[in-house]
Amino acid sequence: MYRIEFNDFFTSAFSVDCIIFGYSHGEIKALLIKRAMEPFENLWAIPGDLIYPDEDLEEAAERVLFELTGLKQIAMHQSQTFGKPNRHPQGRVITVSYFALIRIDDFEVKASSWAGDVQWVSLENMPALAFDHNHILSSTYEILKLKLQNEPVCFDLLPERFTLNEFQQLYEFAFDQAFDKANFRKKIKYIPLIAHDEKQQNVKHRPAKLFSFDKKTFEEATVNNSYTFKM
Amino acid sequence: MYRIEFNDFFTSAFSVDCIIFGYSHGEIKALLIKRAMEPFENLWAIPGDLIYPDEDLEEAAERVLFELTGLKQIAMHQSQTFGKPNRHPQGRVITVSYFALIRIDDFEVKASSWAGDVQWVSLENMPALAFDHNHILSSTYEILKLKLQNEPVCFDLLPERFTLNEFQQLYEFAFDQAFDKANFRKKIKYIPLIAHDEKQQNVKHRPAKLFSFDKKTFEEATVNNSYTFKM
DNA sequence: GCAAAAGTGTTTGGATTACACCCATGC
DNA sequence: GCATGGGTGTAATCCAAACACTTTTGC
């Protein structure tokens, strides 16, 4: 049996891949960049970058998110780690994937220096992506769906003020399933929401009431109770 | 802004940490080793090792498991990745944690060359471990509990033939909660079990019937149905 | 008035709970 | 016989699904 010296192991790099999910017009989308450099030049990819040698993983994910979108202080959720020896053509790169949930309409997307283009792409017509990014994206989406059922992350995707129907449509899209309106509202009765006096504008039907998630009350209640978001 | 050359990133190493959960006498335990070398010499630790430069992550986890326990072909589940810059005193080491579930009584544990001792330790009186291993262990245990509620992994912990009471006790331990016997049995009615003619031996009460998990039927049924293991 | 979606109430059947009771074994 | 846990039935309750109905807005 051969023995490898400790330092010989230091021949690999880590990256973070940062899946940014957004929701708009009844669809969940992912923010992709068009690579302006080799390898996989001109292919669409999940925004990602190598981790600096003295940088924490989550910090790196937040940096990538900031560099790409200008967003700060977004909760990053660790997804999974992908490390097939040949997944990166230039060397051994193990990538830790994180995902963030944001409101698409809350900010303007700009292609940063090393990305040729940046675009929201619907999960339903995803092109072939660079590296193993199709795989990373689809398994991360599965993890998002798990989280949607157990934590109040849906409110990171919805606008700050939303109608109950928008709320329902998000779950209907994610789980590809229609829900009964009356029953859906009974189920969410336990989730603390703030009811505003404000209503929908410019709709040609009865305007819906707007709600916000009451995070503070939720967090106080979570200490002793457990919530579920299975719809 | 400074620019880091691609090769300068290759100054880190990866390891896998392999949490081996076992169940015996009504308790979930983890297999720990006593480190026979620096750093953290003589402290208990989760078995782990650096990943070879051309080795896949899951392959590495399986190798570590085999080197330590002699076990082969155990399903490894990825847990999380831990990468605080200073978590390893000898350099930047990012570790990907995996966990396996085994039947404690199915095999003899032997300390391998680089481990001074090896022992099953109850989760309820865990000593201070090397590195950030207490943290890794407790977050991996949370992930195990999530899996216990959604996948039939409990049968990897139980003996091949088990009584319904043993089955129940496993969930009672994991979720620290008592269940009604009759109701528990109604809930698991949908899980395909093979009922054996064999019964418990040498018990001073009515001997319980032994069951096995009917994996084949379960997998056929899972194609269209979804199961839950919430008790 | 009509279309469209908001918003709410009722009925029903199946699942969950709590609890009671009988059964088989060792001593 | 009795202690111990194995094993099952039942009634009360809760919950979720299905569906119907009323309300409010624009045109």
XYZ file of C-alpha atoms (C1' of nucleotides) in Angstrom:
516
model
C 0.000 0.000 0.000
C 1.346 3.395 -0.922
C 1.295 6.346 1.360
C 0.380 9.802 0.121
C 1.986 12.743 1.886
C -0.405 15.222 3.461
C 0.652 18.036 1.134
C 0.025 15.992 -1.980
C -3.643 16.262 -1.270
C -3.569 20.005 -1.731
C -3.978 19.778 -5.480
C -7.654 20.525 -5.762
C -9.866 23.557 -5.704
C -13.315 24.267 -4.370
C -15.977 26.316 -5.948
C -19.423 27.445 -4.979
C -22.279 27.362 -7.407
C -25.025 29.715 -6.553
C -28.476 28.843 -7.782
C -30.704 31.872 -7.592
C -34.365 31.018 -7.795
C -36.881 33.685 -8.516
C -40.620 33.769 -9.013
C -42.559 35.936 -11.385
C -45.708 35.598 -13.475
C -46.568 32.233 -12.021
C -43.236 30.594 -12.780
C -40.125 29.693 -10.856
C -37.012 30.694 -12.743
C -33.279 30.401 -12.225
C -30.745 33.116 -12.866
C -28.148 31.937 -15.387
C -25.100 33.546 -16.891
C -23.635 33.102 -20.337
C -19.989 32.189 -19.951
C -17.699 34.663 -21.679
C -14.613 32.488 -21.243
C -13.361 28.962 -21.629
C -14.209 26.313 -20.713
C -17.749 26.064 -22.045
C -17.568 29.522 -23.575
C -20.962 30.811 -24.703
C -22.854 28.157 -22.826
C -25.317 29.075 -20.108
C -24.226 28.211 -16.589
C -25.113 28.573 -12.956
C -23.204 31.524 -11.509
C -20.296 30.149 -9.564
C -16.747 30.874 -8.670
C -13.740 29.409 -6.984
C -13.554 29.894 -3.251
C -10.695 31.998 -1.938
C -8.278 29.978 0.176
C -9.245 31.722 3.406
C -12.919 32.216 2.725
C -15.804 30.489 4.430
C -18.203 28.596 2.168
C -21.296 30.624 2.869
C -19.289 33.828 2.674
C -18.090 32.751 -0.769
C -21.642 32.030 -1.864
C -22.731 35.452 -0.669
C -19.839 37.086 -2.484
C -20.737 35.369 -5.757
C -24.350 36.377 -5.333
C -23.315 39.960 -4.659
C -20.872 40.125 -7.573
C -23.537 38.861 -9.911
C -26.673 40.507 -8.746
C -25.709 43.265 -6.371
C -27.821 41.585 -3.725
C -26.720 41.539 -0.122
C -27.966 39.840 3.003
C -29.895 37.131 1.256
C -30.165 33.882 3.173
C -28.121 31.213 1.400
C -29.130 27.598 1.818
C -26.594 24.848 1.284
C -27.740 22.355 -1.270
C -25.290 19.566 -2.087
C -21.673 19.007 -2.998
C -20.641 17.627 -6.356
C -17.231 16.157 -6.900
C -16.879 13.741 -9.773
C -13.128 13.787 -10.547
C -13.631 14.920 -14.140
C -16.482 17.344 -13.739
C -14.201 20.315 -14.455
C -11.987 20.009 -17.526
C -9.183 22.137 -16.043
C -8.550 20.250 -12.829
C -10.122 18.686 -9.828
C -12.774 21.101 -8.658
C -15.302 20.091 -6.072
C -18.250 22.408 -5.957
C -20.533 23.184 -3.073
C -23.890 24.390 -4.285
C -25.969 26.947 -2.464
C -29.284 28.413 -3.378
C -31.007 31.685 -2.693
C -34.595 32.724 -3.143
C -35.365 36.222 -4.303
C -38.137 38.365 -5.685
C -37.397 38.760 -9.377
C -39.079 42.118 -9.656
C -37.174 43.588 -6.731
C -34.017 44.312 -8.666
C -32.409 44.818 -12.016
C -30.072 42.092 -13.255
C -26.794 43.159 -14.861
C -24.173 40.953 -16.468
C -20.962 41.350 -14.478
C -17.495 41.513 -16.016
C -16.880 37.825 -16.498
C -20.393 36.941 -17.602
C -21.348 37.726 -21.168
C -25.020 37.804 -20.424
C -27.348 37.083 -17.571
C -30.931 35.965 -17.776
C -33.816 34.458 -15.857
C -34.597 31.086 -17.362
C -37.770 29.181 -16.701
C -37.149 25.776 -15.192
C -39.445 24.322 -17.789
C -37.278 25.022 -20.808
C -33.760 24.740 -19.546
C -31.057 24.549 -22.221
C -27.962 22.347 -21.973
C -25.749 24.012 -19.384
C -21.990 24.076 -18.832
C -20.265 21.446 -16.650
C -22.715 19.241 -14.718
C -24.944 22.241 -14.090
C -28.144 20.656 -15.359
C -27.686 17.978 -12.729
C -26.830 20.478 -10.000
C -29.824 22.602 -10.877
C -32.332 19.788 -10.896
C -31.194 18.254 -7.631
C -31.145 21.671 -6.022
C -34.690 22.247 -7.209
C -35.703 19.050 -5.442
C -34.145 20.392 -2.264
C -35.991 23.662 -2.714
C -39.249 21.751 -2.962
C -38.458 19.944 0.266
C -37.777 23.272 1.958
C -40.970 24.761 0.586
C -42.839 22.036 2.462
C -41.104 22.546 5.766
C -39.996 26.140 6.094
C -41.542 29.502 5.245
C -39.156 30.095 2.340
C -42.010 30.745 -0.093
C -42.202 34.292 1.252
C -38.720 34.980 -0.065
C -40.056 34.298 -3.555
C -43.351 36.127 -3.286
C -43.572 39.920 -3.334
C -43.550 41.549 0.064
C -47.300 42.026 -0.283
C -49.089 39.236 -2.056
C -52.591 37.931 -2.588
C -53.630 34.564 -1.273
C -54.094 33.441 -4.838
C -50.487 34.296 -5.693
C -49.458 32.309 -2.658
C -51.480 29.342 -3.841
C -50.199 29.590 -7.411
C -46.599 29.356 -6.224
C -47.307 25.990 -4.607
C -49.344 24.870 -7.576
C -46.427 25.588 -9.871
C -43.809 23.974 -7.627
C -45.756 20.788 -7.042
C -47.491 20.746 -10.419
C -50.815 20.255 -8.752
C -54.024 22.215 -8.455
C -55.404 22.982 -5.006
C -58.922 23.847 -3.944
C -59.051 27.519 -3.067
C -61.194 27.146 0.051
C -59.149 24.251 1.382
C -55.851 25.985 0.689
C -56.999 28.950 2.759
C -58.003 26.698 5.611
C -54.568 25.107 5.633
C -52.665 28.371 5.794
C -54.909 29.746 8.517
C -52.191 28.880 11.045
C -49.429 30.771 9.265
C -49.246 34.274 10.738
C -49.975 36.788 7.996
C -50.470 40.499 8.257
C -53.649 41.604 6.469
C -53.307 45.007 4.864
C -56.088 47.407 3.995
C -54.512 47.764 0.596
C -56.009 45.874 -2.310
C -55.034 44.818 -5.799
C -55.215 47.626 -8.383
C -56.461 47.619 -11.956
C -57.924 44.181 -12.062
C -61.209 43.611 -13.812
C -62.613 41.525 -11.010
C -63.061 41.890 -7.293
C -59.640 43.064 -6.041
C -57.903 40.714 -3.651
C -56.652 41.719 -0.254
C -52.897 41.964 0.179
C -51.013 40.098 2.885
C -47.483 39.984 4.225
C -45.773 37.212 6.123
C -45.596 38.019 9.818
C -42.062 36.768 10.365
C -41.793 38.032 13.907
C -44.906 36.258 15.152
C -43.910 33.158 13.243
C -40.506 32.998 14.872
C -41.913 33.513 18.327
C -44.441 30.755 17.742
C -41.876 28.365 16.267
C -40.005 28.120 19.545
C -42.584 25.731 20.895
C -44.657 24.734 17.905
C -43.757 23.079 14.695
C -45.214 24.292 11.452
C -45.702 22.505 8.220
C -46.057 23.922 4.740
C -47.357 20.837 3.041
C -50.307 21.985 0.980
C -8.880 44.595 -7.737
C -6.369 41.800 -7.637
C -6.573 38.745 -9.778
C -5.811 35.282 -8.420
C -4.362 32.811 -10.872
C -6.346 29.652 -11.354
C -3.581 27.444 -9.935
C -3.333 29.434 -6.738
C -6.679 28.056 -5.753
C -5.272 24.541 -5.663
C -4.014 24.912 -2.128
C -6.747 23.118 -0.254
C -7.722 19.569 0.480
C -10.988 17.755 0.782
C -11.916 15.105 3.229
C -14.911 12.952 3.821
C -16.268 12.367 7.275
C -18.259 9.266 7.588
C -20.868 9.156 10.294
C -21.908 5.593 10.921
C -25.161 5.335 12.811
C -26.147 2.077 14.422
C -29.033 0.941 16.527
C -28.956 -1.516 19.364
C -30.742 -1.961 22.670
C -33.140 0.860 22.010
C -30.502 3.466 21.296
C -29.029 5.108 18.234
C -25.254 5.222 18.436
C -22.445 6.582 16.311
C -19.201 4.799 15.563
C -16.262 6.877 16.712
C -12.532 6.369 16.582
C -9.885 7.497 18.996
C -7.262 9.407 17.068
C -3.792 7.884 17.395
C -2.047 10.829 15.799
C -1.887 14.585 15.817
C -3.831 16.770 15.564
C -6.271 16.063 18.362
C -4.381 12.933 19.404
C -6.360 10.792 21.839
C -9.588 12.607 21.210
C -12.599 10.809 19.841
C -13.532 11.676 16.281
C -15.797 10.788 13.420
C -13.946 8.445 11.075
C -12.794 10.477 8.123
C -9.982 10.765 5.693
C -8.649 12.930 2.944
C -10.029 12.254 -0.515
C -7.577 11.003 -3.120
C -7.107 13.492 -5.936
C -8.827 11.319 -8.509
C -11.464 9.803 -6.277
C -15.190 10.448 -6.402
C -16.750 11.702 -3.173
C -19.079 8.803 -2.550
C -16.337 6.362 -3.489
C -14.098 7.979 -0.891
C -16.823 7.697 1.732
C -17.240 4.034 0.915
C -13.499 3.465 1.114
C -13.296 5.083 4.558
C -16.229 3.028 5.736
C -14.580 -0.142 4.435
C -11.171 0.652 5.907
C -12.727 1.258 9.276
C -15.406 -1.330 9.562
C -14.842 -3.867 6.819
C -18.310 -3.087 5.519
C -19.017 -2.980 1.819
C -21.971 -1.953 -0.281
C -23.609 0.159 2.327
C -25.688 3.019 0.979
C -23.988 6.293 1.827
C -26.092 9.408 2.142
C -24.563 12.821 1.662
C -25.110 15.057 4.637
C -23.518 18.488 4.449
C -20.242 20.171 3.672
C -18.277 22.038 6.310
C -15.603 24.484 5.365
C -14.732 27.091 7.943
C -11.220 28.237 6.957
C -9.687 27.271 10.281
C -11.530 24.076 11.026
C -8.403 21.981 10.426
C -5.261 23.164 12.186
C -2.924 21.870 9.465
C -4.394 23.634 6.469
C -7.546 24.435 4.625
C -9.561 21.261 4.581
C -13.157 21.273 3.482
C -14.997 18.164 4.524
C -17.991 16.540 2.933
C -19.903 14.481 5.432
C -21.703 11.297 4.564
C -23.649 8.989 6.771
C -24.424 5.312 6.712
C -26.918 3.279 8.670
C -25.987 -0.198 9.805
C -27.044 -2.953 12.135
C -24.647 -2.818 15.046
C -24.936 -6.488 15.832
C -24.184 -7.574 12.279
C -20.448 -7.172 12.529
C -17.440 -6.901 14.757
C -15.758 -3.524 14.978
C -11.970 -3.427 14.853
C -9.707 -0.423 15.243
C -7.774 -0.015 12.012
C -4.126 1.003 11.821
C -4.502 4.727 12.213
C -7.236 4.582 14.830
C -6.197 3.821 18.361
C -9.598 2.598 19.384
C -13.059 2.371 17.943
C -16.323 2.407 19.803
C -20.047 2.832 19.495
C -21.046 5.912 21.439
C -24.599 6.739 22.394
C -25.774 10.043 21.030
C -26.968 10.941 24.472
C -23.586 11.148 26.121
C -21.275 12.376 23.445
C -17.858 13.565 24.628
C -16.023 16.555 23.162
C -14.818 15.438 19.753
C -11.885 16.448 17.568
C -12.193 19.281 15.025
C -15.761 20.512 14.546
C -17.042 16.948 14.798
C -19.655 17.607 17.463
C -21.243 20.085 15.122
C -21.005 17.758 12.125
C -22.486 14.910 14.111
C -25.433 16.835 15.443
C -26.389 18.381 12.137
C -26.061 15.032 10.440
C -28.332 13.512 13.057
C -30.947 16.111 12.167
C -30.668 15.063 8.539
C -31.033 11.425 9.552
C -34.234 12.281 11.372
C -35.576 13.992 8.282
C -34.764 10.895 6.224
C -36.376 8.627 8.794
C -39.615 10.495 8.165
C -39.501 10.283 4.412
C -37.634 7.162 3.366
C -37.507 3.585 4.588
C -34.022 3.967 6.034
C -35.115 2.702 9.445
C -34.800 -0.828 8.100
C -31.078 -0.341 7.635
C -30.823 0.184 11.386
C -33.149 -2.570 12.520
C -32.147 -6.227 12.409
C -33.166 -8.049 9.245
C -35.980 -9.617 11.254
C -37.544 -7.356 13.819
C -40.626 -7.145 15.990
C -43.139 -4.361 15.529
C -42.254 -3.154 18.987
C -38.583 -2.803 18.033
C -39.714 -0.843 14.995
C -41.784 1.445 17.177
C -39.031 1.909 19.746
C -36.628 3.116 17.074
C -38.986 5.957 16.190
C -39.700 6.660 19.823
C -35.999 7.057 20.478
C -35.315 9.179 17.418
C -38.195 11.580 17.993
C -38.156 11.360 21.768
C -41.853 10.704 21.836
C -44.087 7.823 22.891
C -46.562 6.363 20.424
C -49.707 4.371 21.040
C -49.044 0.761 20.103
C -52.342 0.134 18.309
C -52.172 3.383 16.390
C -48.563 2.859 15.383
C -49.509 -0.468 13.854
C -52.331 1.098 11.912
C -49.997 3.690 10.461
C -47.450 1.202 9.223
C -50.137 -1.000 7.713
C -49.274 0.434 4.308
C -45.568 -0.360 4.510
C -44.998 -3.751 2.884
C -43.604 -6.129 5.494
C -42.979 -9.826 5.223
C -44.484 -11.663 8.182
C -42.423 -14.671 9.224
C -43.632 -17.724 11.098
C -40.647 -17.300 13.366
C -41.164 -15.751 16.777
C -39.096 -14.166 19.485
C -37.194 -16.647 21.660
C -36.583 -16.714 25.403
C -38.814 -13.874 26.397
C -40.883 -14.109 29.537
C -44.008 -12.855 27.808
C -45.969 -13.736 24.717
C -43.353 -13.916 21.948
C -43.707 -11.338 19.200
C -43.900 -12.164 15.543
C -40.877 -11.287 13.407
C -41.119 -9.163 10.277
C -38.818 -8.091 7.473
C -39.095 -5.106 5.208
C -40.359 -6.110 1.788
C -38.042 -3.903 -0.231
C -39.039 -5.296 -3.591
C -42.745 -4.653 -3.140
C -42.006 -1.248 -1.691
C -39.929 -0.212 -4.672
C -42.514 -1.399 -7.140
C -45.206 0.500 -5.264
C -43.115 3.671 -4.951
C -43.112 4.209 -8.704
C -46.617 5.602 -8.570
C -47.303 6.168 -4.917
C -45.583 8.252 -2.356
C -44.986 6.921 1.105
C -44.488 8.730 4.330
C -42.775 7.553 7.464
C -44.064 10.210 9.778
C -45.247 8.369 12.863
C -76.262 42.566 -16.356
C -72.276 39.693 -17.118
C -67.657 37.854 -16.653
C -64.111 36.886 -13.580
C -61.980 36.066 -9.639
C -62.390 36.920 -4.373
C -63.855 34.945 -0.439
C -66.637 31.710 2.774
C -69.701 27.884 4.539
C -71.350 22.984 4.648
C -71.312 18.181 4.058
C -69.023 13.879 3.966
C -65.847 10.166 4.526
C -61.515 8.723 5.977
C -57.829 9.078 9.176
C -56.123 9.825 13.939
C -56.674 9.479 18.800
C -57.606 7.525 23.154
C -58.613 3.666 25.434
C -60.150 -0.879 26.463
C -59.730 -5.494 26.174
C -57.953 -10.284 25.227
C -53.741 -13.433 24.327
C -49.429 -16.169 25.013
C -45.421 -17.005 27.576
C -42.108 -17.661 31.830
C -41.873 -18.291 36.480
C -51.960 -17.318 39.057
C -49.631 -13.288 37.895
C -46.533 -10.233 35.615
C -45.221 -8.768 31.145
C -45.583 -7.337 26.886
C -48.087 -8.959 22.276
C -51.886 -8.020 19.578
C -56.666 -6.071 18.148
C -61.282 -3.653 18.223
C -64.211 0.493 18.889
C -66.047 5.004 19.618
C -65.111 9.877 19.468
C -62.845 13.261 17.220
C -60.514 15.791 13.882
C -59.242 16.855 9.303
C -59.269 17.155 4.363
C -61.726 16.959 0.069
C -65.491 18.295 -2.706
C -68.570 21.509 -3.835
C -71.743 25.226 -3.570
C -72.655 29.684 -2.804
C -72.152 34.880 -2.043
C -69.348 39.176 -2.923
C -66.991 42.822 -5.417
C -64.996 44.821 -9.195
C -64.620 46.398 -14.551
C -66.936 46.861 -18.621
